[in-house]
CSV table of C-alpha atoms and ligand atoms in Angstrom, one decimal:
chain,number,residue,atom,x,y,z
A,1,UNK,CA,-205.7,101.5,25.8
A,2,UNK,CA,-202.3,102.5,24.1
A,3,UNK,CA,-202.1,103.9,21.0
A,4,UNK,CA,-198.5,103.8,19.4
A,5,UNK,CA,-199.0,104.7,16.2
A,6,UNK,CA,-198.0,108.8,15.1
A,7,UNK,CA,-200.3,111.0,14.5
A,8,UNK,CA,-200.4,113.4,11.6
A,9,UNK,CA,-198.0,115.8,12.6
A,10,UNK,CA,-195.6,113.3,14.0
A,11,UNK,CA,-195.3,111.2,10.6
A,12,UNK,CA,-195.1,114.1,8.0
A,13,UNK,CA,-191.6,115.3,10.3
A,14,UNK,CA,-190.7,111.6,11.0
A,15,UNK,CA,-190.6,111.3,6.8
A,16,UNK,CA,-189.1,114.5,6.2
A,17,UNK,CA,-186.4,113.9,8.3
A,18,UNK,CA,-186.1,110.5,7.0
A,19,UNK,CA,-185.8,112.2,3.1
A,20,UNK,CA,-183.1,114.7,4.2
A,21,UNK,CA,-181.3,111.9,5.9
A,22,UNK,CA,-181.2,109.6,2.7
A,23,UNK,CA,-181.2,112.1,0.1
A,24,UNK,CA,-178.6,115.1,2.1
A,25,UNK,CA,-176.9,112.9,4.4
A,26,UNK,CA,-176.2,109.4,3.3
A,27,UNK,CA,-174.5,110.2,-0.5
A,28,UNK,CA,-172.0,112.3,1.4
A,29,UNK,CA,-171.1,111.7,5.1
A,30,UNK,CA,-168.6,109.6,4.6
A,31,UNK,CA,-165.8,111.5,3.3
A,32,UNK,CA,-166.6,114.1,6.2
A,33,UNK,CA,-166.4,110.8,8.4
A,34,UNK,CA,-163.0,109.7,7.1
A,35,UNK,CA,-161.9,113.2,7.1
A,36,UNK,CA,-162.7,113.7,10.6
A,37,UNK,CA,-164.6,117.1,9.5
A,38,UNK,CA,-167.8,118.9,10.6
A,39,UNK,CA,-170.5,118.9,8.1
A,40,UNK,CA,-171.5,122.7,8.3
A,41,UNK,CA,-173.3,122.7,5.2
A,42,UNK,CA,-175.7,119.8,6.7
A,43,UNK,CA,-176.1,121.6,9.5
A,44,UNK,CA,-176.7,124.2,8.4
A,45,UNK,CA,-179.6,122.2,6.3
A,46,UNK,CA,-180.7,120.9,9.3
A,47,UNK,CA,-181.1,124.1,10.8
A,48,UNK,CA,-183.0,125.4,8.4
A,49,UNK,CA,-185.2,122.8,8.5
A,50,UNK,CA,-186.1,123.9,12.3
A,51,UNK,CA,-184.2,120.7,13.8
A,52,UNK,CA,-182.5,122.3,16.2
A,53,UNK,CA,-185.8,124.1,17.5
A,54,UNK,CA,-187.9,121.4,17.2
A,55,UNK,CA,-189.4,121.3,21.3
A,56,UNK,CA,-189.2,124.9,21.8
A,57,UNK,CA,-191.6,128.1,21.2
A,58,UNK,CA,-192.5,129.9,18.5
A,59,UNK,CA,-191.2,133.0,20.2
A,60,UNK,CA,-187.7,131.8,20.5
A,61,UNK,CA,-187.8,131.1,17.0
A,62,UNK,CA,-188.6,127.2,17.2
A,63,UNK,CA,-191.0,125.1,16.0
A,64,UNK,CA,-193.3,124.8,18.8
A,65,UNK,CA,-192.7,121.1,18.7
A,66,UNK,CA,-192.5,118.4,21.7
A,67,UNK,CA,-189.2,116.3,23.1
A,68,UNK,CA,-191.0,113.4,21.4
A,69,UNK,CA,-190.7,115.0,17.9
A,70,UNK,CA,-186.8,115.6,18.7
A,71,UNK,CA,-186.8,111.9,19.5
A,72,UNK,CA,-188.1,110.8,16.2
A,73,UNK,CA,-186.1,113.7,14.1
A,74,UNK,CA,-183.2,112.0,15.9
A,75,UNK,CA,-184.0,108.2,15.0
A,76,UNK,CA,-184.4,109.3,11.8
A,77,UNK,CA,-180.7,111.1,11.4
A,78,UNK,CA,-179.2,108.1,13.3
A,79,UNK,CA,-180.9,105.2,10.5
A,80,UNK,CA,-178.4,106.9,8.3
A,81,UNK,CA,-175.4,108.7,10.5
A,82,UNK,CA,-174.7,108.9,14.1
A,83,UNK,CA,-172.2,112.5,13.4
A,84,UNK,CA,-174.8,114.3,12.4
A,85,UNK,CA,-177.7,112.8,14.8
A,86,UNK,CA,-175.2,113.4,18.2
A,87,UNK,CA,-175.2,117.4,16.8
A,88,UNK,CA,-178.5,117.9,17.1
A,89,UNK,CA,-178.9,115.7,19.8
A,90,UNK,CA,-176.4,117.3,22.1
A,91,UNK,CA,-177.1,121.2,20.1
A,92,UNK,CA,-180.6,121.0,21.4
A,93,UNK,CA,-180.7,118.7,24.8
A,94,UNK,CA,-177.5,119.7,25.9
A,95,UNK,CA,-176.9,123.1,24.4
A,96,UNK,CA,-180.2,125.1,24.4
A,97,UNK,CA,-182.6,123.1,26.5
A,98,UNK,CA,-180.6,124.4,30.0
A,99,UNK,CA,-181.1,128.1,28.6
A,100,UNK,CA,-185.1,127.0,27.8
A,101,UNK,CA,-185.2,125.4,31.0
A,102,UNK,CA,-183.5,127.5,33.8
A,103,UNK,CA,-182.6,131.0,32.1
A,104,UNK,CA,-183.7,134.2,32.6
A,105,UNK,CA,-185.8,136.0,29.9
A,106,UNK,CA,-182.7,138.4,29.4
A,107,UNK,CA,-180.6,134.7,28.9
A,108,UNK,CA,-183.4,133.3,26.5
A,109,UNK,CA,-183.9,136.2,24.4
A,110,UNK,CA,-179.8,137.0,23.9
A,111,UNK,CA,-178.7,133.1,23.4
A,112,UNK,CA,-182.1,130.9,21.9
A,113,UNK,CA,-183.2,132.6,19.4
A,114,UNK,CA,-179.8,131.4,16.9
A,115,UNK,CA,-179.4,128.0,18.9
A,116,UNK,CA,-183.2,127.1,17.6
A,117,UNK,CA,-181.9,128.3,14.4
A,118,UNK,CA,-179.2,126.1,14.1
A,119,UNK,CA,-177.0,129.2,13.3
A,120,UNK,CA,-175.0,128.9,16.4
A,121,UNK,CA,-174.4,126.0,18.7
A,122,UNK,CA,-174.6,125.5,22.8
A,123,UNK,CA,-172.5,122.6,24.5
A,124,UNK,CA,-173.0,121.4,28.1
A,125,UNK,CA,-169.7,121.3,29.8
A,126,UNK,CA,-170.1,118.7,33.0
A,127,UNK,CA,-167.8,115.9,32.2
A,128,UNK,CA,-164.0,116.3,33.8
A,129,UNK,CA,-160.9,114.4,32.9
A,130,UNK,CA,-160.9,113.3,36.5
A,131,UNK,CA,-164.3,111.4,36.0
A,132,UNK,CA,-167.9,111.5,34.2
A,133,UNK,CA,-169.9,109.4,36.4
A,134,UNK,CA,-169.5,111.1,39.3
A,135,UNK,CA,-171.3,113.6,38.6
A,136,UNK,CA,-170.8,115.2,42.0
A,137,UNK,CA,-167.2,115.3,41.3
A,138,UNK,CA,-166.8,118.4,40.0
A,139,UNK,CA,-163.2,120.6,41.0
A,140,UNK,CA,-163.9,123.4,38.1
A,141,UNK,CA,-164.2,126.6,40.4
A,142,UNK,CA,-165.7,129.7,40.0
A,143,UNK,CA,-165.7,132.5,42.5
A,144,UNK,CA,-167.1,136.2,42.5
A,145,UNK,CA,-164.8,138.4,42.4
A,146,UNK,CA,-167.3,141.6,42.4
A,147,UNK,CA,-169.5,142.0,39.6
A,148,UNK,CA,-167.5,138.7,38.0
A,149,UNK,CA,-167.2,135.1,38.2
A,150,UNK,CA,-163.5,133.9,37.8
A,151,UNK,CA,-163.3,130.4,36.3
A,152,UNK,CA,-160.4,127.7,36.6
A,153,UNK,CA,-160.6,124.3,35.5
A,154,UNK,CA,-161.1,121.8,33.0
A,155,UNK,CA,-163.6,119.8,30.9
A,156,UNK,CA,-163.4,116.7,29.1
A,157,UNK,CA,-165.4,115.4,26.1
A,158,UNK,CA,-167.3,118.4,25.4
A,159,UNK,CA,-169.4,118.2,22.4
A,160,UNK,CA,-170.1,120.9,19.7
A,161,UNK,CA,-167.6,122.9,21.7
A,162,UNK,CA,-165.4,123.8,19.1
A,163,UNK,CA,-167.1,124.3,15.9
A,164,UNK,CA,-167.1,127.6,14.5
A,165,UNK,CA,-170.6,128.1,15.3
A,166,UNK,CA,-170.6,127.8,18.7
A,167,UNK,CA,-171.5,130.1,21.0
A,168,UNK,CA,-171.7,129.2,24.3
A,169,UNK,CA,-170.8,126.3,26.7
A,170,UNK,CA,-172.8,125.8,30.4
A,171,UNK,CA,-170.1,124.9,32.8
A,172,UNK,CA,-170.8,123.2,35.9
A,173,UNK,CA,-168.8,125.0,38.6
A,174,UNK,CA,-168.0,124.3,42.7
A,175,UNK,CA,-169.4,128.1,43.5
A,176,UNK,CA,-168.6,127.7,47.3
A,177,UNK,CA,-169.7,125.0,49.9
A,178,UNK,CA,-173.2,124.4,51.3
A,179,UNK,CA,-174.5,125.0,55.0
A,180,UNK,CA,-173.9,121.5,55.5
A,181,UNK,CA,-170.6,121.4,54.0
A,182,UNK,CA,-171.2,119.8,50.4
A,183,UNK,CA,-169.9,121.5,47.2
A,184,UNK,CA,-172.3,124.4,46.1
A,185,UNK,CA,-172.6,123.5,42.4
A,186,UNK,CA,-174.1,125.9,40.2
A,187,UNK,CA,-174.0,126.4,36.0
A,188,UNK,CA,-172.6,129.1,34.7
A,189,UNK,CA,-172.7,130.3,30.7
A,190,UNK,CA,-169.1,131.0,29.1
A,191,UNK,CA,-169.7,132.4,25.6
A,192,UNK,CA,-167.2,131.3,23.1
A,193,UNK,CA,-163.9,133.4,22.6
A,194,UNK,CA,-164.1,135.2,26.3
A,195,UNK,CA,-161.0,135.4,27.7
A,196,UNK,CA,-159.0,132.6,29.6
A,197,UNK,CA,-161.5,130.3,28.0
A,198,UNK,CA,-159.5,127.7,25.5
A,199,UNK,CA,-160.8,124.7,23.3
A,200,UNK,CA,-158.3,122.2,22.5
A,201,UNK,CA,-157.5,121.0,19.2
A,202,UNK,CA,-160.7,117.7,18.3
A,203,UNK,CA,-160.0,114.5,20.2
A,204,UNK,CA,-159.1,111.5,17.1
A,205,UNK,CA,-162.2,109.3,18.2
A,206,UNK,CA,-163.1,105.8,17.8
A,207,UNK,CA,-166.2,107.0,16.1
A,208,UNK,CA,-168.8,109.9,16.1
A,209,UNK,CA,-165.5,111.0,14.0
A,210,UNK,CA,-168.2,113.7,11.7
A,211,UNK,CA,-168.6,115.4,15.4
A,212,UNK,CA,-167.2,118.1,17.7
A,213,UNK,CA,-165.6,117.2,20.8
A,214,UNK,CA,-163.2,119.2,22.5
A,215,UNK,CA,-161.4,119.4,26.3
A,216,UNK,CA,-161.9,122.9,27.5
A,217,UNK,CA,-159.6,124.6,29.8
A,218,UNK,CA,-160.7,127.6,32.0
A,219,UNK,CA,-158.2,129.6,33.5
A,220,UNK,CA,-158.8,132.7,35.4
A,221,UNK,CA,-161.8,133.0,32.8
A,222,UNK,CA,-164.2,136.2,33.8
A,223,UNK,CA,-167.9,136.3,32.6
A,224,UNK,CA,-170.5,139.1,34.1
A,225,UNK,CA,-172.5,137.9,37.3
A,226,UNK,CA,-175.6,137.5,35.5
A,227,UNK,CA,-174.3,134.7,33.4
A,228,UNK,CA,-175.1,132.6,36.5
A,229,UNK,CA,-177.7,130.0,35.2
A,230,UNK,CA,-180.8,129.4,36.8
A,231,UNK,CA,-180.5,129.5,40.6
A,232,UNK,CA,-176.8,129.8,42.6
A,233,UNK,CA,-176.4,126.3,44.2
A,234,UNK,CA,-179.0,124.3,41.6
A,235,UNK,CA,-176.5,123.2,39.3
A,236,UNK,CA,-176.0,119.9,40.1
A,237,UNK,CA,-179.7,119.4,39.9
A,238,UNK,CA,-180.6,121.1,36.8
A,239,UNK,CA,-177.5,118.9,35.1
A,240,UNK,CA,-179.2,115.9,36.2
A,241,UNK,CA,-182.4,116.8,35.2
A,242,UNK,CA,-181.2,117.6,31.6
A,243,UNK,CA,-179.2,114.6,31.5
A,244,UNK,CA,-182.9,112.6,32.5
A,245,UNK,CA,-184.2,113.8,29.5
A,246,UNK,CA,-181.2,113.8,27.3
A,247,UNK,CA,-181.0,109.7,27.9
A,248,UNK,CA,-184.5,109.6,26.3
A,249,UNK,CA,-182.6,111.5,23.1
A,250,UNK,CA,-180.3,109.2,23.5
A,251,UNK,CA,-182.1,106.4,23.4
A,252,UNK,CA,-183.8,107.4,19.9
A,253,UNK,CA,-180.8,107.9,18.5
A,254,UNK,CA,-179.6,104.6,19.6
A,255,UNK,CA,-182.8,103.4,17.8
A,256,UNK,CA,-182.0,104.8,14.6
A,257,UNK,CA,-178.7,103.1,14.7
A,258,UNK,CA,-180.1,99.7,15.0
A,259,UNK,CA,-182.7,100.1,12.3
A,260,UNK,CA,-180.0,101.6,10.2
A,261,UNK,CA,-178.4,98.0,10.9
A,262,UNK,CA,-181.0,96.3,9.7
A,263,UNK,CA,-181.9,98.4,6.3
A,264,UNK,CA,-179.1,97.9,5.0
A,265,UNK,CA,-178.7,94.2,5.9
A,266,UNK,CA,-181.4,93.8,4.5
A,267,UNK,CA,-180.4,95.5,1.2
A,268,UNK,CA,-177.1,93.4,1.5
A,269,UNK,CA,-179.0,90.4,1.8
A,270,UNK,CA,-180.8,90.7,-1.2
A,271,UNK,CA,-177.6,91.3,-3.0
A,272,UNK,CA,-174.5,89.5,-2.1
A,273,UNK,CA,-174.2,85.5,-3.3
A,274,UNK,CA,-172.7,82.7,-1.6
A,275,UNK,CA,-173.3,79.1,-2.6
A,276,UNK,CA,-174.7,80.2,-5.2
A,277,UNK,CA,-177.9,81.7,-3.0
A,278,UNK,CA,-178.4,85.4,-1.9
A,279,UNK,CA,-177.3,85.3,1.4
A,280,UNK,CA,-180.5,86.2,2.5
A,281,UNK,CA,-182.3,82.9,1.8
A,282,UNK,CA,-180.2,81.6,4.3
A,283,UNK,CA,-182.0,81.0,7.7
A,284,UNK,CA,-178.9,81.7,9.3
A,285,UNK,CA,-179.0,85.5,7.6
A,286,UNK,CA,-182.7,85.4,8.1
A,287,UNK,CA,-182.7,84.6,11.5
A,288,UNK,CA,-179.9,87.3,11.9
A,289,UNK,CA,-181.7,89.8,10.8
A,290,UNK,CA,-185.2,88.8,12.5
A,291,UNK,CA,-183.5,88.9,15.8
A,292,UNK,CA,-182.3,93.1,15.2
A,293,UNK,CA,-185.6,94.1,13.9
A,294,UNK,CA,-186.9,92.6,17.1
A,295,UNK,CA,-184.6,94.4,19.1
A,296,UNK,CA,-185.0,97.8,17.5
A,297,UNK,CA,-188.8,97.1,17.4
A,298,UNK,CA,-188.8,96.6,21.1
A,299,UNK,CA,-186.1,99.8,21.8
A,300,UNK,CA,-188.5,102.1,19.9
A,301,UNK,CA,-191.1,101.2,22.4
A,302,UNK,CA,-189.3,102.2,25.2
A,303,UNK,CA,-187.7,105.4,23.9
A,304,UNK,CA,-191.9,106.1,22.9
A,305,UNK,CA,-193.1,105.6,26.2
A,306,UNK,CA,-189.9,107.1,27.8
A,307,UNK,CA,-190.8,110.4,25.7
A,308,UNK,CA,-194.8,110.0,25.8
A,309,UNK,CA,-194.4,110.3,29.8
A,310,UNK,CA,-191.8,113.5,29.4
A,311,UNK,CA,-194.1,115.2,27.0
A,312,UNK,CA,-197.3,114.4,29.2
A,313,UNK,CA,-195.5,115.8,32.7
A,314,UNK,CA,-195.7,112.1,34.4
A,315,UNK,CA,-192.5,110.9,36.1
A,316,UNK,CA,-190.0,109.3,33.4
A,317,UNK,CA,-186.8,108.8,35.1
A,318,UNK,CA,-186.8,105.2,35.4
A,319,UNK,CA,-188.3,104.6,31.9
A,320,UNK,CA,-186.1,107.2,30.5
A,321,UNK,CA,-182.7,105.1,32.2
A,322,UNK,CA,-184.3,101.8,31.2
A,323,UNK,CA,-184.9,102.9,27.1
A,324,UNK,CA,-181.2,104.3,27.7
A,325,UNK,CA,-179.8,101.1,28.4
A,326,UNK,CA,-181.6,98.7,26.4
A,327,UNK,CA,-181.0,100.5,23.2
A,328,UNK,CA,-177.7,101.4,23.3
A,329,UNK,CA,-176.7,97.9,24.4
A,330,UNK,CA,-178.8,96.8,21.6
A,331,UNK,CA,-177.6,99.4,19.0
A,332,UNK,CA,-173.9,97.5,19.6
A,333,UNK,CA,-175.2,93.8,19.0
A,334,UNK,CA,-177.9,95.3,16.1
A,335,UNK,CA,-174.2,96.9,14.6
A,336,UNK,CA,-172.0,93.6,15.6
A,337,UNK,CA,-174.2,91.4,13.5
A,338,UNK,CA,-174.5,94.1,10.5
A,339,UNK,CA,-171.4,94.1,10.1
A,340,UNK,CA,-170.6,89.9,10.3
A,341,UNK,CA,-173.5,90.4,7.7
A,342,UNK,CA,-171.6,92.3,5.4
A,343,UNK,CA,-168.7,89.6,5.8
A,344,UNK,CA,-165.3,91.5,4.6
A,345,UNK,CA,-166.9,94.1,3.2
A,346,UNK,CA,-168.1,95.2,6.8
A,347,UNK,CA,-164.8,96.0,7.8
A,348,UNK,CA,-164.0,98.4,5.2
A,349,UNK,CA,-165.1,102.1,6.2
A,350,UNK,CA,-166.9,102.6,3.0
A,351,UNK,CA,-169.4,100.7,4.1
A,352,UNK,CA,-172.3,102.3,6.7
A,353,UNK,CA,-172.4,99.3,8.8
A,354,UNK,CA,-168.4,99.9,9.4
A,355,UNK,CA,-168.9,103.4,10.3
A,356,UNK,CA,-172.3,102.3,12.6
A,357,UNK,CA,-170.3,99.6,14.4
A,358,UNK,CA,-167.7,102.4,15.2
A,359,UNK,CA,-170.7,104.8,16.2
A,360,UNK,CA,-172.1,102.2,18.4
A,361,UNK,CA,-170.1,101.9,21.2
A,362,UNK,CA,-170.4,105.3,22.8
A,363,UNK,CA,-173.9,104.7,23.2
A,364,UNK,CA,-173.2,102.3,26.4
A,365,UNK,CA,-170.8,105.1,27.5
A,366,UNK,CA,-172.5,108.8,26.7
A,367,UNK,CA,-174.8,110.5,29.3
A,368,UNK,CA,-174.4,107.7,31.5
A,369,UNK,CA,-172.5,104.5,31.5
A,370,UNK,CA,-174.9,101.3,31.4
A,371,UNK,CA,-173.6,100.8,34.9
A,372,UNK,CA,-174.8,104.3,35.7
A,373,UNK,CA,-178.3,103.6,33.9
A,374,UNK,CA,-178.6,100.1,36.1
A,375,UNK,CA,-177.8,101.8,39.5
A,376,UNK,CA,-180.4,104.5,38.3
A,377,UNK,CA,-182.8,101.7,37.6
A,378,UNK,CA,-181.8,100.3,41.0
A,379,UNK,CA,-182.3,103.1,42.7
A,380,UNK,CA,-185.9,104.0,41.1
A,381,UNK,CA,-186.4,100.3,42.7
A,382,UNK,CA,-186.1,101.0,46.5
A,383,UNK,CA,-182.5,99.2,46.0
A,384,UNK,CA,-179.8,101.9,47.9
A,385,UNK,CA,-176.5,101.2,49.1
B,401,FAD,C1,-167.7,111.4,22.3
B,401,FAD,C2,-168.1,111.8,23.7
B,401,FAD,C3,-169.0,112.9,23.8
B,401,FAD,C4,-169.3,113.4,25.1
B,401,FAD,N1,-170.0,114.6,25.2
B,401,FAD,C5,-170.2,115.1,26.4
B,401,FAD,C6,-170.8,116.4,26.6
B,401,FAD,O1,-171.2,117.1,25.7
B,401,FAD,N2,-170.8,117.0,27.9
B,401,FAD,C7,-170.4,116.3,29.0
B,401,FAD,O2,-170.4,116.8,30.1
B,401,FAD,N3,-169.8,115.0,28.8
B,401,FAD,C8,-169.7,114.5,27.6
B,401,FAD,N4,-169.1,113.2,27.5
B,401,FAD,C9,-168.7,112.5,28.7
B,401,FAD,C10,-169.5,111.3,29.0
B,401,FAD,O3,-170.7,111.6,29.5
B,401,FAD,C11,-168.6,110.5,30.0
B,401,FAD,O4,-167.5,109.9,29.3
B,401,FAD,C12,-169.4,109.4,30.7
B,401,FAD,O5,-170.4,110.0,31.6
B,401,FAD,C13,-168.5,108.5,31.6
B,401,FAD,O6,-167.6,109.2,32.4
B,401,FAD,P1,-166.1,108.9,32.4
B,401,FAD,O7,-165.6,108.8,30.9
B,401,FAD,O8,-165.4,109.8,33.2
B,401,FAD,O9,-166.0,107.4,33.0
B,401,FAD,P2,-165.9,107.1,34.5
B,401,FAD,O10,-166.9,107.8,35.3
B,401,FAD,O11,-164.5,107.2,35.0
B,401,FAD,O12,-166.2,105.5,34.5
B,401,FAD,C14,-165.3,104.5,34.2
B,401,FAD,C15,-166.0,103.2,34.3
B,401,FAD,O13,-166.4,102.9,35.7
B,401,FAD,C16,-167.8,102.7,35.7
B,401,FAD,N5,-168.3,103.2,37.0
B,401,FAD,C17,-168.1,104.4,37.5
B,401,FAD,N6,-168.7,104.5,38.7
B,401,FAD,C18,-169.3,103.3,39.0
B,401,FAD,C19,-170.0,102.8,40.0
B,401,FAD,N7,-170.4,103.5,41.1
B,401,FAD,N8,-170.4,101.5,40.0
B,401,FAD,C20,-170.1,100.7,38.9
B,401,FAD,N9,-169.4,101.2,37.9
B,401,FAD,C21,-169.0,102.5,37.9
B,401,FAD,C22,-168.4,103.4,34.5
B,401,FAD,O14,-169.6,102.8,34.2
B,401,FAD,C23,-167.3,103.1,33.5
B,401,FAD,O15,-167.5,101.8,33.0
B,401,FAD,C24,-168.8,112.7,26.2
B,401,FAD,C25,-168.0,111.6,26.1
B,401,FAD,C26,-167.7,111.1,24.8
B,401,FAD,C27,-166.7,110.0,24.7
């Protein structure tokens, strides 16, 4: 029998989370938001709160947490800003989970230990102006050159890359060609400030605006040979894998998007007059409103069991690729209807339904399009070709 309800543990972070977000977060994200500005301070709030080490060890400084408790920390943050929710998100998935994953002890000890902390912040470098998707694609070189690689190339939409807390970014580099004549992919760490390594100036985004995201350049950039992550030619799988569990991440934070939608529509609701009614004894609103608490209801059942099967070590791809897509195509129609809800007033940034219609769209489009998540459903199917 399934049992979805959280257990002790799970709730007291789910509600701590969920105070931080409404009492830290929500009276003052907005001007950040308009200002296009990283919110250190929260972050810094966040990091002491152990966010950014919620699934790792003790011994790296986390808080000896599970992926599932990201997932609801995330939901949580995303309920009341997408900004800050895609920081930890992408600091902990993207940033620190390769090191956890596929470093060496040296690697853990030097780099995990302020990444859990929130204190400094990792990006994940795959993404290239000459395509995403693709993952395969890949022209960023790096070459030995003795007891050095040399790096050239470029990345594209790199998140947390720029802040002044961050510390590393893992690139995905062509590191010669296989026996059989594919690329050789493997990941390489570049700490922040070496040499030849440049951040651009922050890309003026739809939305997401509270967050980091930078192009990196790489050109003739040196790091030591033992910044080599994991094993030389295993890149391209260990970004894949990351990127099955990041989806799940994903997914919660779409989650938290759509049920921010709805609190506050149904706040709205209660409030605004028209006819003289509250809106919200219309059956039009009503049925509105019905129809996004169904759909978040039903996306926080898939990120769960997405998560449940990561944390328990059963295969999650597919469920991880189908909680993906559902909620973050259901995050955009959750955030379409808040925002007809809010009538004029929806269009007007000071209102968190504007800046959560904004927010929603790169959902269908981050760590894997919905296209991508459909051919990875396919696929998961028998269906090739
Ligand atoms: C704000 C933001 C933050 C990001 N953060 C990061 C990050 O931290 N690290 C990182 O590496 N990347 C990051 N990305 C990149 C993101 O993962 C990519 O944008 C995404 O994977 C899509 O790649 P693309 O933009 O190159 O689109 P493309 O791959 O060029 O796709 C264009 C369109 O074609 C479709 N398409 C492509 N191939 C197929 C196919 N075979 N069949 C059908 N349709 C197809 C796609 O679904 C899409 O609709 C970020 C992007 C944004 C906007």
């Amino acid at each position: 029998m399934i049992d979805n309800r959280l257990d002790d543990e799970h709730e007291a972070l789910r509600k701590t989370v969920e105070d931080f977000a409404r009492h830290e977060v929500a009276p003052v994200i907005a001007e950040f938001y308009e200002r296009g500005e990283f919110p250190y301070e929260i972050v810094a709030g966040m990091g002491r709160m152990g966010l950014f080490g919620l699934p790792f060890p003790e011994s790296y400084g986390g808080m000896g947490g599970d992926y599932f408790a990201l997932c609801l920390a995330l939901e949580e943050l995303a309920r009341v800003d997408s900004s800050v929710a895609i920081t930890v998100e992408a600091g902990v998935s993207l940033g620190a989970m390769p090191l956890y994953r596929f470093g060496s002890p040296a690697q853990q000890q030097r780099w995990l230990p302020a990444l859990c902390a929130g204190k400094h912040l990792g990006a994940f470098g795959l993404t290239e102006p000459g395509g995403g998707s693709d993952a395969g694609a890949v022209a960023t070189t790096a070459r030995l050159d003795g007891d050095e690689w040399v790096i050239n190339g470029t990345k594209a939409f790199i998140t947390n890359a720029g802040t002044d807390i961050t510390s590393l970014v893992t690139v995905a580099a062509v590191t010669g060609t296989k026996p059989g004549g594919g690329k050789e992919i493997s990941a390489i760490i570049v700490p922040a400030g070496t040499p030849g390594f440049t951040v651009s100036k922050k890309y003026s985004k739809v939305g997401w605006s509270a967050s980091d995201t930078r192009e990196l350049s790489f050109a003739d950039c040196r790091v030591p040979v033992e910044n080599l992550l994991g094993e030389r030619g295993r890149g391209y799988a260990q970004f894949l894998s990351i990127l099955d569990e990041g989806r799940v991440a994903i997914a919660a934070l779409a989650t938290g998007l759509a049920q921010g939608c709805i609190d506050e529509c149904v706040r709205y609701a209660r409030e605004r007059e028209a006819f003289g009614h509250k809106i919200g004894e219309y059956q039009a609103i009503q049925f509105k409103i019905a129809d996004m608490e169904m759909r978040a209801h039903t996306a926080r059942l898939a990120w769960r069991d997405a998560a449940s099967r990561l944390v328990h070590g059963d295969e999650f791809k597919k469920e991880a690729a189908l909680a993906k897509l559902y909620s973050s195509e259901i995050a955009v129609t959750n955030a379409r209807e808040a925002t007809q809800i809010h009538g004029g007033y929806g269009f007007m940034n000071e209102y968190p339904v504007a800046r959560m219609w904004r927010d929603s769209k790169i959902l269908e489009i981050g760590e894997g399009t919905s296209e991508v998540q459909r051919m990875l459903i396919a696929r998961e199917l028998g269906l090739v070709g």
